[in-house]
PDB file of C-alpha atoms in Angstrom:
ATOM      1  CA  UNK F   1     141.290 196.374  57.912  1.00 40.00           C
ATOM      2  CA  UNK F   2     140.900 199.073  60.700  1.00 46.00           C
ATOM      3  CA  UNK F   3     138.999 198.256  63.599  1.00 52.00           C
ATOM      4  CA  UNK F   4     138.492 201.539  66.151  1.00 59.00           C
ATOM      5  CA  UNK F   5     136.277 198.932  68.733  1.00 71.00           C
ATOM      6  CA  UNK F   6     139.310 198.267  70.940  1.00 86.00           C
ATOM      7  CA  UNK F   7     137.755 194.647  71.764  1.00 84.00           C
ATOM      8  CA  UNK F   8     139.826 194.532  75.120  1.00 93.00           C
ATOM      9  CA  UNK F   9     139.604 197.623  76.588  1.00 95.00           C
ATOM     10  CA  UNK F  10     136.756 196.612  78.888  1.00 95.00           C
ATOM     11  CA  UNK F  11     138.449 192.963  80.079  1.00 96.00           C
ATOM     12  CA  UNK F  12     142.401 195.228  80.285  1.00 97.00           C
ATOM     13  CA  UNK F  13     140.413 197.561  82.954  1.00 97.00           C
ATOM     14  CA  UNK F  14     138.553 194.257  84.884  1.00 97.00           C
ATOM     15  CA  UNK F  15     141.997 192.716  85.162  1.00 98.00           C
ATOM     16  CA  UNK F  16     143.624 195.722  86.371  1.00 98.00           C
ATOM     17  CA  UNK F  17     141.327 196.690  89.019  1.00 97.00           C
ATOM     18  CA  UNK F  18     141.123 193.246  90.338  1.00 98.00           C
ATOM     19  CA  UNK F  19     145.081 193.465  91.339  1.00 98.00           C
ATOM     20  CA  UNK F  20     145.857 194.129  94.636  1.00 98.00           C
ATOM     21  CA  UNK F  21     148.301 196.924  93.964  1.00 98.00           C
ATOM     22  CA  UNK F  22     148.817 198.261  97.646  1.00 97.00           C
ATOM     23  CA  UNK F  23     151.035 195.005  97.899  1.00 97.00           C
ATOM     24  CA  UNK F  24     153.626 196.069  95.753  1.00 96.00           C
ATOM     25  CA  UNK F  25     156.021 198.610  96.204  1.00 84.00           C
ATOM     26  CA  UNK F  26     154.020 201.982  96.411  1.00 95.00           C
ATOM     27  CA  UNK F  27     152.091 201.664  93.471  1.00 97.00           C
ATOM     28  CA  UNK F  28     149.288 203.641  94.771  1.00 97.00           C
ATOM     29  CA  UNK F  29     150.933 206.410  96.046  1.00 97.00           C
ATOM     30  CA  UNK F  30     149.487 209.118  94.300  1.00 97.00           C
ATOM     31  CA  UNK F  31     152.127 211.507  92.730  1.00 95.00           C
ATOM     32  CA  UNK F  32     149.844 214.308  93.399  1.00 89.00           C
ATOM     33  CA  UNK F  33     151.211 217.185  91.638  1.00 86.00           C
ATOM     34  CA  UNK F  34     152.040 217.129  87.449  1.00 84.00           C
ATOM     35  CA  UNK F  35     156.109 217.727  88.334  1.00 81.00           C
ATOM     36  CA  UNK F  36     155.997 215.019  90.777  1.00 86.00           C
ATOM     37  CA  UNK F  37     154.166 212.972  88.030  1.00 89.00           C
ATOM     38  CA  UNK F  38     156.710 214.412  85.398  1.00 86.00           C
ATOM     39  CA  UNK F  39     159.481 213.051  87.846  1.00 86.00           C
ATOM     40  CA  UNK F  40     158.697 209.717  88.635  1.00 92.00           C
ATOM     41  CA  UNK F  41     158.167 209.476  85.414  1.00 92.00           C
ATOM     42  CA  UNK F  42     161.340 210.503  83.596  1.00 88.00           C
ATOM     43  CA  UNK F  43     163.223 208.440  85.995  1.00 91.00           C
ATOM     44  CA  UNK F  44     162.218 205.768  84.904  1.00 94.00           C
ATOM     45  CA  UNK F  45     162.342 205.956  81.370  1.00 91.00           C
ATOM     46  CA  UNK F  46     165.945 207.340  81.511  1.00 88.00           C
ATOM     47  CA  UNK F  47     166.890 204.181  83.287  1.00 93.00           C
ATOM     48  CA  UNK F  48     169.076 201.895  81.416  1.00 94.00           C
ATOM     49  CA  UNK F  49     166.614 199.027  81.591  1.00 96.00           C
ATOM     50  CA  UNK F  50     164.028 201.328  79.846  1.00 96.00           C
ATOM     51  CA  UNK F  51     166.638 202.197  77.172  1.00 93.00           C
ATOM     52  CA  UNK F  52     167.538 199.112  76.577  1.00 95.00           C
ATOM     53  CA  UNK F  53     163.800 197.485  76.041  1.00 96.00           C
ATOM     54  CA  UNK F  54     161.988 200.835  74.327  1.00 96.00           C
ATOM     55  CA  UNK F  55     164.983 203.046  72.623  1.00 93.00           C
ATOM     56  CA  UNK F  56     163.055 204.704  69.756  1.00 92.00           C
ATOM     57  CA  UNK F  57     160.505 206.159  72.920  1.00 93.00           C
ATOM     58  CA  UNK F  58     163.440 206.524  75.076  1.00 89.00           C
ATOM     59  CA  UNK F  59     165.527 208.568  72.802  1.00 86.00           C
ATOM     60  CA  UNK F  60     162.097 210.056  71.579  1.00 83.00           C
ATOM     61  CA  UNK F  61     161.376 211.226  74.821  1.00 81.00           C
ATOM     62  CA  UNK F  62     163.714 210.418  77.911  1.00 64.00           C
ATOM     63  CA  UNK F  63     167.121 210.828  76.455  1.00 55.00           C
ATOM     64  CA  UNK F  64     168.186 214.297  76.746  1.00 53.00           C
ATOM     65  CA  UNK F  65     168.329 215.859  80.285  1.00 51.00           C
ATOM     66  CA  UNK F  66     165.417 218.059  80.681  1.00 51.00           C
ATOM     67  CA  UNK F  67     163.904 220.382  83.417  1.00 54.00           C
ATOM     68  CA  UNK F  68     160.462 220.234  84.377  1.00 51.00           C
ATOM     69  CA  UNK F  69     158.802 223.633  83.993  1.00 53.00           C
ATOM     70  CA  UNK F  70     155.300 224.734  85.358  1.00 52.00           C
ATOM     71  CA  UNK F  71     153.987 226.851  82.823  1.00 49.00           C
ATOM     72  CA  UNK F  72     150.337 228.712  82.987  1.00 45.00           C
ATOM     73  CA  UNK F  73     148.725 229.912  79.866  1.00 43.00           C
ATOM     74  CA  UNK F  74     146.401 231.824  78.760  1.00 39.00           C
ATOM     75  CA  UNK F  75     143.915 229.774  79.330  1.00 37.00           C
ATOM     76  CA  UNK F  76     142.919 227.946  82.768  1.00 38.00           C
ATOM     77  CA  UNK F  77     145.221 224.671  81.872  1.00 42.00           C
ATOM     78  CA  UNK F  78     148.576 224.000  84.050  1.00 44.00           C
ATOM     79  CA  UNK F  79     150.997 221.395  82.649  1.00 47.00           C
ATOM     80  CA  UNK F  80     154.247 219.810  82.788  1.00 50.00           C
ATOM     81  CA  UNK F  81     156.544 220.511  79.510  1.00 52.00           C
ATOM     82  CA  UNK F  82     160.274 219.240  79.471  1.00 54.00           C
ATOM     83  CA  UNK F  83     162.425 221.750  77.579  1.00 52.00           C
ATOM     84  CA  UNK F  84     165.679 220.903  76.608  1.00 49.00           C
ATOM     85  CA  UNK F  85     168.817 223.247  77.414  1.00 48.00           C
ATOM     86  CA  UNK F  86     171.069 224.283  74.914  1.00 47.00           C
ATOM     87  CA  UNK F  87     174.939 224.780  75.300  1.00 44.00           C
ATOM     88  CA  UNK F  88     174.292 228.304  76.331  1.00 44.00           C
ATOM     89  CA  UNK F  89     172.070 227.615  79.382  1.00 46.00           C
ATOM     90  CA  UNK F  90     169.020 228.849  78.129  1.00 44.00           C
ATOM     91  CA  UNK F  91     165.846 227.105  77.015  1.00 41.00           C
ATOM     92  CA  UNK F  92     165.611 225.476  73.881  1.00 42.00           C
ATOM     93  CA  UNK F  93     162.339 224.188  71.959  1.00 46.00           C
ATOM     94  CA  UNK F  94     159.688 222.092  73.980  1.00 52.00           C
ATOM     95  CA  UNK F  95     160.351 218.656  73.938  1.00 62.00           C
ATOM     96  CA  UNK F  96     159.689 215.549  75.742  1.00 75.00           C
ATOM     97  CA  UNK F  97     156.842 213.928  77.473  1.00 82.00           C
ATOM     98  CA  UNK F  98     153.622 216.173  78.272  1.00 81.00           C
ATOM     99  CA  UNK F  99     151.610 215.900  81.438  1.00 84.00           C
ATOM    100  CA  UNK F 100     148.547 217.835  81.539  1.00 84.00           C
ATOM    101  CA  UNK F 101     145.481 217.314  84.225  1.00 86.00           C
ATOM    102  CA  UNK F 102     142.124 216.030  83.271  1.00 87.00           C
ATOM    103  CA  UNK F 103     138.582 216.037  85.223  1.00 87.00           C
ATOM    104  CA  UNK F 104     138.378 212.542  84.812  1.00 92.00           C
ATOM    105  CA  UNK F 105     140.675 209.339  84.168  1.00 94.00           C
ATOM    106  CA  UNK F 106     143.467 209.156  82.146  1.00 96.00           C
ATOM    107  CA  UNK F 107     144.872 209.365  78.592  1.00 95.00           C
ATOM    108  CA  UNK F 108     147.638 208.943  76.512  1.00 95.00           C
ATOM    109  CA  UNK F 109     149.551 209.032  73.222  1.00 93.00           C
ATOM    110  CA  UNK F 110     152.913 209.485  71.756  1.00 92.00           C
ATOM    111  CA  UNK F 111     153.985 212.349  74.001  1.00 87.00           C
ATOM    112  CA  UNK F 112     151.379 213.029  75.894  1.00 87.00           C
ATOM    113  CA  UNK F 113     149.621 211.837  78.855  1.00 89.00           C
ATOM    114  CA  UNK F 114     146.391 213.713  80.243  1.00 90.00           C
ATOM    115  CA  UNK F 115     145.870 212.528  84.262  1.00 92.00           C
ATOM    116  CA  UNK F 116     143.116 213.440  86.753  1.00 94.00           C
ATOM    117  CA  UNK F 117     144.184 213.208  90.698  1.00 94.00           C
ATOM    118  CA  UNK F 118     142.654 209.910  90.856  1.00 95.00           C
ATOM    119  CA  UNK F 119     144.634 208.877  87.887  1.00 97.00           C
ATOM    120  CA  UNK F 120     148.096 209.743  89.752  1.00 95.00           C
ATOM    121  CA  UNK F 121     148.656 206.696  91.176  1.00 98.00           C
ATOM    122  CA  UNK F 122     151.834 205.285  90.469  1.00 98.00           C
ATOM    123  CA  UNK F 123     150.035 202.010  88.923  1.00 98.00           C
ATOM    124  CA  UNK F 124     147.741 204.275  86.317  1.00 98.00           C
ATOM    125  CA  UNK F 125     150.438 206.355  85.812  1.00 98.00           C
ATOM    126  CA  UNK F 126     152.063 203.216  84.621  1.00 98.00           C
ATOM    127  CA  UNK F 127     149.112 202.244  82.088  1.00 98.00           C
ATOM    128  CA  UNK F 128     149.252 205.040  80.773  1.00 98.00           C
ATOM    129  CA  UNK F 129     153.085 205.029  80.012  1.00 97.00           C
ATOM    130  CA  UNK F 130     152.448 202.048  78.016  1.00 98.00           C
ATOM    131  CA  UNK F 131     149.934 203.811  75.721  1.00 98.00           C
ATOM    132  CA  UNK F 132     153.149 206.173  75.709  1.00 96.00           C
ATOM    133  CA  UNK F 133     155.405 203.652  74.705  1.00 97.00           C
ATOM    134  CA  UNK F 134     153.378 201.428  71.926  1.00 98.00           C
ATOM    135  CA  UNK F 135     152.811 204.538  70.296  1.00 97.00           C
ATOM    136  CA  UNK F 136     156.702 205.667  69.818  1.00 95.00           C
ATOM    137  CA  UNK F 137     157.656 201.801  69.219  1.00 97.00           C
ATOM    138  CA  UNK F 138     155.234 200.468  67.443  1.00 97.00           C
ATOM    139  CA  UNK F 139     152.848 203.624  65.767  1.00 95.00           C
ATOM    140  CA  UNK F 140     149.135 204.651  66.178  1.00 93.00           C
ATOM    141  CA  UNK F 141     147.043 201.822  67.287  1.00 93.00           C
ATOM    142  CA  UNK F 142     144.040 201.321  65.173  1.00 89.00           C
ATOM    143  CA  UNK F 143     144.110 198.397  63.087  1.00 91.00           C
ATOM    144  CA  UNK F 144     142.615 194.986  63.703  1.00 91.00           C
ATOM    145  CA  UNK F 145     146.233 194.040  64.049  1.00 93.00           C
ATOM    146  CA  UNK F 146     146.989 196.466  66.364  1.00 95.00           C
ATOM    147  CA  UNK F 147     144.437 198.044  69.284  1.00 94.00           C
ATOM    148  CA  UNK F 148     144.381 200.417  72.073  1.00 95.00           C
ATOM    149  CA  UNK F 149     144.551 197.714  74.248  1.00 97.00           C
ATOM    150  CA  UNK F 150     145.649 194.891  72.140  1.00 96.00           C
ATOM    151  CA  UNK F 151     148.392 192.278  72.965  1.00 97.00           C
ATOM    152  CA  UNK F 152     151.290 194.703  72.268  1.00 98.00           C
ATOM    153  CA  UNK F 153     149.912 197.256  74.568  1.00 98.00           C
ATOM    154  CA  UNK F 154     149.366 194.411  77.015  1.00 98.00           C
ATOM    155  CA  UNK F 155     152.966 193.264  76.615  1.00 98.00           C
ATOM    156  CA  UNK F 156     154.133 196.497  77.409  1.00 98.00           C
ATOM    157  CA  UNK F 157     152.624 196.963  80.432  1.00 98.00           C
ATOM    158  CA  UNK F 158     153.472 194.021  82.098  1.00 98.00           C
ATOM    159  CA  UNK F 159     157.344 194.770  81.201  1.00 98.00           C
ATOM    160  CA  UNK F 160     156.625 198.506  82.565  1.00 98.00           C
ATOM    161  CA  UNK F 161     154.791 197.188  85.986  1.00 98.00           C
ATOM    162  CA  UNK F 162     157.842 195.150  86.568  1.00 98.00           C
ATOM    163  CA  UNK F 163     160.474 197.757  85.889  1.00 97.00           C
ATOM    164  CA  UNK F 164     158.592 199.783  88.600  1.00 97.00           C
ATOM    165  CA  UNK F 165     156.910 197.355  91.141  1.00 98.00           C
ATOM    166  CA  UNK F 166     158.583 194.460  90.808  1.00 97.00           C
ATOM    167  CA  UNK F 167     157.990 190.520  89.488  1.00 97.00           C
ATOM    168  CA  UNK F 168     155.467 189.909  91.867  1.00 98.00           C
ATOM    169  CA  UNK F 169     153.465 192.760  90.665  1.00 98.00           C
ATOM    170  CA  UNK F 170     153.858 191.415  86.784  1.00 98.00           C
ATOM    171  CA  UNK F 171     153.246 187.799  88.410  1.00 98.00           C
ATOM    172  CA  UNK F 172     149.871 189.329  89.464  1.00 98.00           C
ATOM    173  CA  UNK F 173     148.612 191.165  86.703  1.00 98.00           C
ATOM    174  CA  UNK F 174     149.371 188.768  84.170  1.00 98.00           C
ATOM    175  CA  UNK F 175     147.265 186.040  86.349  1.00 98.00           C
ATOM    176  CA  UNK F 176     144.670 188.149  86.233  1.00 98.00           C
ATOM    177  CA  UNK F 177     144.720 189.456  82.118  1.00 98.00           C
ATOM    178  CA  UNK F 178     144.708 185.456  81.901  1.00 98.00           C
ATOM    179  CA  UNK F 179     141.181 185.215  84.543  1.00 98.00           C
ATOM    180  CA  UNK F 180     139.680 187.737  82.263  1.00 98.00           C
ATOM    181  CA  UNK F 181     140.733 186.516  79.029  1.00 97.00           C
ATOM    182  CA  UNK F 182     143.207 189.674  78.098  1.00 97.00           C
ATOM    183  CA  UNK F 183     145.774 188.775  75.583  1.00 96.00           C
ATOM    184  CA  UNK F 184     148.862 189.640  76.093  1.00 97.00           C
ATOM    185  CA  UNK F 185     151.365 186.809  74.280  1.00 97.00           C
ATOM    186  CA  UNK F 186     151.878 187.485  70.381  1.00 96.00           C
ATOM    187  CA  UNK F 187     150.128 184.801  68.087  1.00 94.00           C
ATOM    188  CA  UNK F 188     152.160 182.247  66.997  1.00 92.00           C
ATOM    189  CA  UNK F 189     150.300 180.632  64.112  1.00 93.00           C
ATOM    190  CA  UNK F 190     148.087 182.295  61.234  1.00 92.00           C
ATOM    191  CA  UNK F 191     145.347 180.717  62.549  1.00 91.00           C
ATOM    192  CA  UNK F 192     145.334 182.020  66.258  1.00 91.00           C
ATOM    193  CA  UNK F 193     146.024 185.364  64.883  1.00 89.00           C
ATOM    194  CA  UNK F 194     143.808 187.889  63.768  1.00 87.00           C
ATOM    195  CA  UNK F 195     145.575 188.976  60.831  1.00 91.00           C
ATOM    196  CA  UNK F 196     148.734 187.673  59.196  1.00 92.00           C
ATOM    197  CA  UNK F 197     150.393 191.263  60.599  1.00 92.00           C
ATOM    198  CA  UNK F 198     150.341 190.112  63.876  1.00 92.00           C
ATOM    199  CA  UNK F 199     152.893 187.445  63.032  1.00 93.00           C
ATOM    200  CA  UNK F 200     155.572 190.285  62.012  1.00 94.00           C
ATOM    201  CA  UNK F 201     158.538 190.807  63.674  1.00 91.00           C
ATOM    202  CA  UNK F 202     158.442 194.200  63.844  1.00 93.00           C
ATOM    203  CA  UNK F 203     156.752 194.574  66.782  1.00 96.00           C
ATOM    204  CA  UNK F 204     158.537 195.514  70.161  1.00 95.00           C
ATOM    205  CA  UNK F 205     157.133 194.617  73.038  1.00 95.00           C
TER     206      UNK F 205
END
């Protein structure tokens, strides 16, 4: 039953860019730098709200208290790693969230998230957090039932834009996932969903 297409991706990024983000709150302030990225970041998903709605990522990621650390390896590549401190003071194994640039756009997955300058602003930043999040709550998106950009992913991010810009700024974005047709509600009945697993509780949204 898998189905790779991600059949909203293209409708998800029409909706977005149609918001008027400059109205709420920041959101496109770019972060500029990976650590400020890292910090904005962490902040929120250490904030009780976030713990509350998303524990499995926020105990995945955003539960222990972490530095940020600019590290420069070998090769040309600079990223953000938290590392977690042990009793002793000193650095324990890498853990946490991953920022790393990119030469275009943005990506994400479970602990990961790959961000160009453009992609910096606090709204994309945002978008891709919610790739962050459906991955640690509700696994690998790549089922019929379950997409890149599918409802859950959809549901996500309007929770996430509110935490950080406000109800206004959800207001917005879900009128415009509704202009372009972007699902974002869970089916209700077998025959509005795509698959029967859609209609499972497990999801967390």
């Amino acid at each position: 039953m898998a189905d790779r297409d991600d059949r909203q991706q293209d409708e998800v990024y029409a909706a977005e860019r149609d918001v008027d983000w400059g109205a709420f709150n920041d959101a496109t302030d770019n972060l500029g730098e990976l650590e400020d990225v890292w910090e904005w970041t962490y902040k929120l998903m250490r904030s009780a709200k976030f713990a509350r709605r998303y524990p499995r990522t926020h105990n995945n990621l955003g539960r222990r208290k972490m530095v940020a650390e600019r590290q420069t390896p070998y090769s040309s590549s600079v990223y953000v790693r938290g590392r977690v401190i042990d009793k002793k003071g000193l650095y324990g194994t890498a853990s946490g969230l991953i920022i790393r640039p990119k030469a275009r756009g943005g990506c994400a997955n479970a602990n990961e998230m790959d961000l160009s300058r453009w992609a910096r602003q606090k709204w994309i930043v945002i978008h891709e957090l919610a790739h962050v999040v459906d991955h640690n709550e509700n696994g690998v998106p790549w089922h019929i039932w379950h997409q890149g950009h599918g409802w859950q992913f959809c549901r996500i991010y309007l929770t996430l834009v509110n935490l950080a810009f406000g109800y206004e700024a959800e207001k917005a974005l879900r009128a415009s996932f509704k202009a372009h047709g972007v699902k974002y509600m869970q089916p209700k009945t077998e025959r509005t969903a795509r698959h029967p697993r859609e209609l499972s509780d497990e999801w967390t949204v």
